XYZ file of C-alpha atoms in Angstrom:
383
model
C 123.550 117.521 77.974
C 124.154 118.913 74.234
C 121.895 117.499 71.921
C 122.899 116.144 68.975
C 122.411 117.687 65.907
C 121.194 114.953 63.095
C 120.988 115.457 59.170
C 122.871 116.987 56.410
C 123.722 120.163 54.477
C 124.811 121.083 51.274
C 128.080 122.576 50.461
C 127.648 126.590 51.755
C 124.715 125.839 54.140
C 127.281 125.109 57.386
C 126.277 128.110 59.089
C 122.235 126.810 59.216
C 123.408 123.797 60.846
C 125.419 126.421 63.115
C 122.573 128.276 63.767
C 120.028 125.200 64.455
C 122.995 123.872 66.581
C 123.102 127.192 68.665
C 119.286 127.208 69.291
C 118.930 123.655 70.394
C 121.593 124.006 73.053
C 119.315 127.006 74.615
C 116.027 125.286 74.200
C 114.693 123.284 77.188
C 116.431 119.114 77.088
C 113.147 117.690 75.703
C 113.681 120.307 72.372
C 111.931 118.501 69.304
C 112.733 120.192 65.651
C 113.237 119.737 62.160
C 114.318 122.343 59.618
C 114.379 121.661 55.916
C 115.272 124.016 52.890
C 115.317 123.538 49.049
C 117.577 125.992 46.899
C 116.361 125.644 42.905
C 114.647 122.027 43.823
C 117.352 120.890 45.559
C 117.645 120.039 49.168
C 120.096 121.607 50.833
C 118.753 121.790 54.606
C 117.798 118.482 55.584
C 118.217 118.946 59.702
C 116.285 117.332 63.107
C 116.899 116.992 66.570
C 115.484 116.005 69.824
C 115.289 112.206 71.535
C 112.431 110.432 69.712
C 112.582 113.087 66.651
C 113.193 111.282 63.461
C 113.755 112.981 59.616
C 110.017 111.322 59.003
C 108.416 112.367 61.552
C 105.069 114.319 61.609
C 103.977 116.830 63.726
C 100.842 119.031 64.211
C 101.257 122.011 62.155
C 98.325 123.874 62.394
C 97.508 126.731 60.147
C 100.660 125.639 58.074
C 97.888 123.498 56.664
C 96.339 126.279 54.720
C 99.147 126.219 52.167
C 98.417 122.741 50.800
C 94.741 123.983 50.700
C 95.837 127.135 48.709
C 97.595 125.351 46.666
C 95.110 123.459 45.434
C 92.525 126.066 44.628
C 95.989 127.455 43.239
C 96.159 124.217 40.604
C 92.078 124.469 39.917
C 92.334 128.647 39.254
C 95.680 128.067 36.813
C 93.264 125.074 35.006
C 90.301 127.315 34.867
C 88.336 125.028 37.501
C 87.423 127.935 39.298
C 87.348 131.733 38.742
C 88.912 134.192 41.659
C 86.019 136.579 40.537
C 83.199 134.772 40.017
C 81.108 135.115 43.264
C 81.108 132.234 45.661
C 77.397 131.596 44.846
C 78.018 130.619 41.667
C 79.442 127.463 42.723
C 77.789 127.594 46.226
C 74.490 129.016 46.383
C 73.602 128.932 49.797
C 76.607 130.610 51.222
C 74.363 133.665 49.736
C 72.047 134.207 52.850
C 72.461 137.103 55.056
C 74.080 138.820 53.007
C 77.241 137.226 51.680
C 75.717 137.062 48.043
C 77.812 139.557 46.368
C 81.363 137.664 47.267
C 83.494 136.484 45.052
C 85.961 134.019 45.281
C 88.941 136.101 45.323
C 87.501 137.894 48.499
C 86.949 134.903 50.253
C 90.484 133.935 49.312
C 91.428 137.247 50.821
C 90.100 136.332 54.673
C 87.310 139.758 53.521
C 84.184 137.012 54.194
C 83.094 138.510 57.371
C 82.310 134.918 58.468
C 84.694 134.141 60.729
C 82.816 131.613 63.276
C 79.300 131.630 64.713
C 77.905 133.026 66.711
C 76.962 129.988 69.002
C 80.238 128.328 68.381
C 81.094 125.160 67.187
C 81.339 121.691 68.428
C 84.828 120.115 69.203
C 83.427 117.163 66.277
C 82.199 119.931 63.973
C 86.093 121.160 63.747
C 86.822 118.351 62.818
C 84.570 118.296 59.786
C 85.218 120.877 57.206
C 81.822 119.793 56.045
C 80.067 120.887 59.207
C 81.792 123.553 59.390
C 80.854 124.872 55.592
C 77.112 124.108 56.180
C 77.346 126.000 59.209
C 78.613 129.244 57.896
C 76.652 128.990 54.696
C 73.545 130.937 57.185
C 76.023 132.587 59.231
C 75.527 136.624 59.364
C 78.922 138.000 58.818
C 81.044 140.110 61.231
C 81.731 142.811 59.116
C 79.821 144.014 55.301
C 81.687 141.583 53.320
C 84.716 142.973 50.896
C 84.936 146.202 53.197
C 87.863 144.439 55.272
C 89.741 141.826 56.156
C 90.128 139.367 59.560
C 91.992 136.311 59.908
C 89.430 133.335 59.229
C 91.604 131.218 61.225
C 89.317 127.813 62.093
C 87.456 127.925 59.034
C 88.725 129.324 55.535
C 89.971 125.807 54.708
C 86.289 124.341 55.190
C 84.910 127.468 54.081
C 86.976 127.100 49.740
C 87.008 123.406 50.585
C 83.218 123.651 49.795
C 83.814 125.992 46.920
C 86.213 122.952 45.469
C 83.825 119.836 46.150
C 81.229 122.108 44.498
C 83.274 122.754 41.357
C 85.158 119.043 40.862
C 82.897 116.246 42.919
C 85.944 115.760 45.301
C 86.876 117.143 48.716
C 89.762 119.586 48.859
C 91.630 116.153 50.739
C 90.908 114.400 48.182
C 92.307 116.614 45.258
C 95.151 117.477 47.027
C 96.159 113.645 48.072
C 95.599 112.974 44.476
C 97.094 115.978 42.644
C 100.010 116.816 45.412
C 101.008 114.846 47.900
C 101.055 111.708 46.183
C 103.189 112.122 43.173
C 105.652 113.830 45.118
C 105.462 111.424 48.333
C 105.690 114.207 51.021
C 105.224 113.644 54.151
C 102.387 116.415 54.431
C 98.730 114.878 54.968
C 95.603 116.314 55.134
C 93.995 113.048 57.043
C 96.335 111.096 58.517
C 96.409 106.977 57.346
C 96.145 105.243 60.587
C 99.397 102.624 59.132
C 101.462 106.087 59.647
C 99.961 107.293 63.295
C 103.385 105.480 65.093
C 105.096 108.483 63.659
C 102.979 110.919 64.606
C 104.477 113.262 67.526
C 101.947 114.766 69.827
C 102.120 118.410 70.455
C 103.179 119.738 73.744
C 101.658 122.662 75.735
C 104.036 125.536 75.923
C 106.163 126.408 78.212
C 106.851 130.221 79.030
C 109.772 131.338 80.775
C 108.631 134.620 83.236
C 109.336 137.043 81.076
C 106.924 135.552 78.336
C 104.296 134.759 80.655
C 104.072 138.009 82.289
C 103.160 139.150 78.342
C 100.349 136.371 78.002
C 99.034 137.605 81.378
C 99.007 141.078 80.087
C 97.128 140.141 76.379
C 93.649 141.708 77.472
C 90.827 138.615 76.027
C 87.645 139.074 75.761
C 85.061 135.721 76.043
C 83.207 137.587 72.858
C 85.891 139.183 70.794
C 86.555 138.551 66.797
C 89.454 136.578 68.159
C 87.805 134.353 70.689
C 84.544 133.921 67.760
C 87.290 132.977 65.064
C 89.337 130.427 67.403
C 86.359 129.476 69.182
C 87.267 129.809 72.589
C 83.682 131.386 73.380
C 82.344 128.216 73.754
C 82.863 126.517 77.373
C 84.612 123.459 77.398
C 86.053 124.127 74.069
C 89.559 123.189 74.930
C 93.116 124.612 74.249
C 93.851 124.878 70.347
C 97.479 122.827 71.511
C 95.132 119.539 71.937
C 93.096 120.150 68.347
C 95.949 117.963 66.364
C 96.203 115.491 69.478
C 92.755 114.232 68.523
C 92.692 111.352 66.666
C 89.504 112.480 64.537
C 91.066 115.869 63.598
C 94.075 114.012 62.191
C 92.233 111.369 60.055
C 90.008 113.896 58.621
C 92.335 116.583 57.672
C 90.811 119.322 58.171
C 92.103 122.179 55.840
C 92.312 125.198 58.028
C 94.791 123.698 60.903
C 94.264 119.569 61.008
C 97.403 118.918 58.857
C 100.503 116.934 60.037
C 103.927 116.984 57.870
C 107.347 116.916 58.571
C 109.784 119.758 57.524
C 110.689 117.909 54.395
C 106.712 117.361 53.796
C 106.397 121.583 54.066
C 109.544 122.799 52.449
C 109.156 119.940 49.191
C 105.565 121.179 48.862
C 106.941 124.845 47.918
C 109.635 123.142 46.722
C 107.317 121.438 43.840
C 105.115 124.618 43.700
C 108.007 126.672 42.135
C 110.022 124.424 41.190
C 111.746 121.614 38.790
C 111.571 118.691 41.587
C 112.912 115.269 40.284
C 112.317 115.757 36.925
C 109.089 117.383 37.221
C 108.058 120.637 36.681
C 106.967 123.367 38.737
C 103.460 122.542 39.910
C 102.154 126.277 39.237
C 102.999 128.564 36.210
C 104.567 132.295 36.484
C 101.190 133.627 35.836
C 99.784 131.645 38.800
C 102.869 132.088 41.140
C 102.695 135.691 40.749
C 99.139 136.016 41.376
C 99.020 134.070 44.463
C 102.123 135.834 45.834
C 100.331 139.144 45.220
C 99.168 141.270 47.501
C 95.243 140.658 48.114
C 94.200 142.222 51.479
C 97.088 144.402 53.562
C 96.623 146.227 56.762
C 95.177 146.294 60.160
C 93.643 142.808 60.706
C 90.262 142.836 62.285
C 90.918 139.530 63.999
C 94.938 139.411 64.695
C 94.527 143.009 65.569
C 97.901 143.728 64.232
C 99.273 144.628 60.443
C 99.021 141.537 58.083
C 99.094 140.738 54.879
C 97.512 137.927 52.460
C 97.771 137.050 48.760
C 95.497 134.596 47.521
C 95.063 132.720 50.544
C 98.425 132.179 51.606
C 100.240 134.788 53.680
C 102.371 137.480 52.071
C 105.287 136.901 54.139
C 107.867 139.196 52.479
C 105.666 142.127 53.361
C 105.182 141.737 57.306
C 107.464 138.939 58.384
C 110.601 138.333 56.843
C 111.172 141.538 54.279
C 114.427 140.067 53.418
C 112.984 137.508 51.119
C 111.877 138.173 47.381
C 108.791 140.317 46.467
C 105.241 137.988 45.961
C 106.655 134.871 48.379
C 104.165 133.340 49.880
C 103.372 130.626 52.386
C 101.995 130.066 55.785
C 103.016 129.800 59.624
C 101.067 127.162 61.969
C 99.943 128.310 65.563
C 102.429 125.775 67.219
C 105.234 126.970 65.728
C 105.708 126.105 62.111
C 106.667 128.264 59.012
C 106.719 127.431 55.377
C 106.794 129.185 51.995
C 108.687 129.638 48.736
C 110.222 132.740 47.347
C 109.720 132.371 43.793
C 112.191 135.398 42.950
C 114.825 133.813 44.665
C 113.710 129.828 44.365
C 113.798 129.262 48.319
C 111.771 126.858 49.944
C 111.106 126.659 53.861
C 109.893 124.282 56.097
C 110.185 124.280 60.218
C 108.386 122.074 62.633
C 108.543 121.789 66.552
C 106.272 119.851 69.075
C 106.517 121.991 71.626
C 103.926 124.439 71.163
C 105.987 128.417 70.840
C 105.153 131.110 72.600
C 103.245 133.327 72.485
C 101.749 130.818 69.163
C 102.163 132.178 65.723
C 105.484 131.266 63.429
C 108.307 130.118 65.857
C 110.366 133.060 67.190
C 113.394 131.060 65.560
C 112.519 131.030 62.622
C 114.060 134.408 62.174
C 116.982 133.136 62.278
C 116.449 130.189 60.709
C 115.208 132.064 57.375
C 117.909 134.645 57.263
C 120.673 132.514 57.725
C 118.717 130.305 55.085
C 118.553 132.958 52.752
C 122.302 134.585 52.922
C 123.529 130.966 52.281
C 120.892 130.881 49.136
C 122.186 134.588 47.837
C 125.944 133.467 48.700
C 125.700 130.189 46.074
């Protein structure tokens, strides 16, 4: 049975609602999505589907998360709050053992720490603590000389400048982004869930592979001591699959800033939205000077972690360089493990947000999304 597709578009966006239509009718029945786009400040993709999927609701979104956090050390650099190149110490002094004294904030920023997990792991209630986390690392020897390259700090860059803010303002990174964000603008985009909102949250769902992409997965060599296992923590035994880490109740009250967010597409497309631009009567959130220095290009290359080319600004992922090179020089944003994508292209005034439950494969920004964004961004060039 065809599932229906629910939502609107604006006037010259027909062929996104075409092009969500044509990829629900090939996804497995039990298909969950939203897809939401703003053009200027204006929505003009506003689009869900799937039995039990609502406009509001909220979804695990992983990394995704990282963007809120970037965007608030975004707000505190543009205030002068904190300074990309004074070192990390300076706010943080014991993050200065073995080694790590001489980094500065913009190279943490950059994913060039070196400190990507420990050594011994971490507990399942220590990822859920950004503080933990933080006061873990702090004596952590890195994994490479710090500054001399970069690696995807995937469980732990949130907890790891979420320190550097509480140190600077009194506040947690939650709380300055609750108060200076999400609130004003009312998106649905939470770093710590309020338990009132929990009926609406949507529990992720393992993937599901069809032969083709499970003969890749089997193929992926692993290692039980690799960057990659260290940094998602699946050296530890009994660590459990990173599709569960949003279906714990613990992760999503506390919010924890490198992948414990939960939003909808509205909450992830009107948070880029508001970054760049006017958004009921307000304006932009960040300033040119600040839009084009986060959108810059920071770290670029072969990715100790990913093992693969990547990209990074400050913080957020420089997505027109390695992932969609369509859209405007120095956009930025961030894709979530399960399956989301989000971002703004300044240049062109796009904003993107995507959510599924069903966790993608092989993990990473949806395969869809390709799609999705192009057909996004000819119907933004064509207005």
């Amino acid at each position: 049975m065809t599932q229906e597709i629910h939502g609107t578009v604006a006037d010259g966006f027909e062929p996104v609602r075409a092009e969500f239509a044509a990829f629900v009718a090939g996804e497995l029945p039990d298909y969950e999505g939203q897809l939401c786009a703003y053009v200027h400040g204006r929505k003009v993709v506003d689009l869900w589907a799937g039995d039990g999927c609502e406009a509001d609701s909220l979804h695990g979104v992983f990394s995704s998360t990282k963007g809120a956090a970037f965007l608030v050390v975004a707000l505190l650099v543009q205030e002068g709050t904190l300074e990309p190149d004074r070192k990390v110490t300076y706010y943080w002094p014991e993050f200065g053992a073995e080694g790590k004294g001489g980094l500065t904030l913009r190279d943490l920023l950059s994913h060039r720490a070196g400190v990507v997990g420990l050594d011994a792991g971490f507990t399942g209630s220590e990822l859920a603590d950004d503080r933990a986390i933080a006061e873990r690392l702090a004596d952590q020897r890195p994994f490479w000389r710090p500054g001399t390259a970069f690696g995807y700090h995937a469980f732990v860059i949130g907890a790891l400048v979420g320190e550097v803010v509480r140190r600077a303002t009194g506040r947690t990174l939650q709380e300055v982004y609750e108060e200076r964000i999400r609130a004003p603008y009312g998106l649905e985009f939470h770093l710590g869930l309020p338990e009132a909102l929990e009926p609406r949250y949507r529990s992720v769902q393992p993937m599901a592979p069809t032969p083709e992409q499970q003969a890749v997965l089997d193929a992926t060599p692993t290692g039980p001591h690799t960057l990659a296992s260290i940094a998602y923590n699946t050296h530890v035994p009994g660590a459990g699959e990173l599709v569960d880490y949003p279906n714990s109740r613990a992760v999503r009250a506390s919010g924890p800033a490198s992948a414990g967010g939960v939003a909808s597409a509205r909450g992830l497309a009107g948070m880029y939205a508001a970054a760049i631009s006017e958004v009921d009567e307000r304006p932009p959130l960040l300033k040119p000077d600040t839009i084009a220095e986060v959108g810059q290009i920071h770290s670029t290359g072969y990715d100790l972690v990913a093992r693969i080319h990547k990209s990074f600004g400050l913080g957020f992922q420089a997505i027109s360089d390695y992932v969609y090179p369509y859209l405007g020089a120095g956009s930025f944003g961030h894709s979530g493990a399960g399956g989301s994508q989000a971002f703004a292209d300044p240049r062109g005034g796009l904003a993107y947000g995507y959510t599924r439950r069903r966790f993608a494969c092989p993990g990473g920004a949806a395969p869809e999304n390709e799609r999705f964004v192009r057909t996004v961004h000819r119907a933004a060039l064509a207005g």
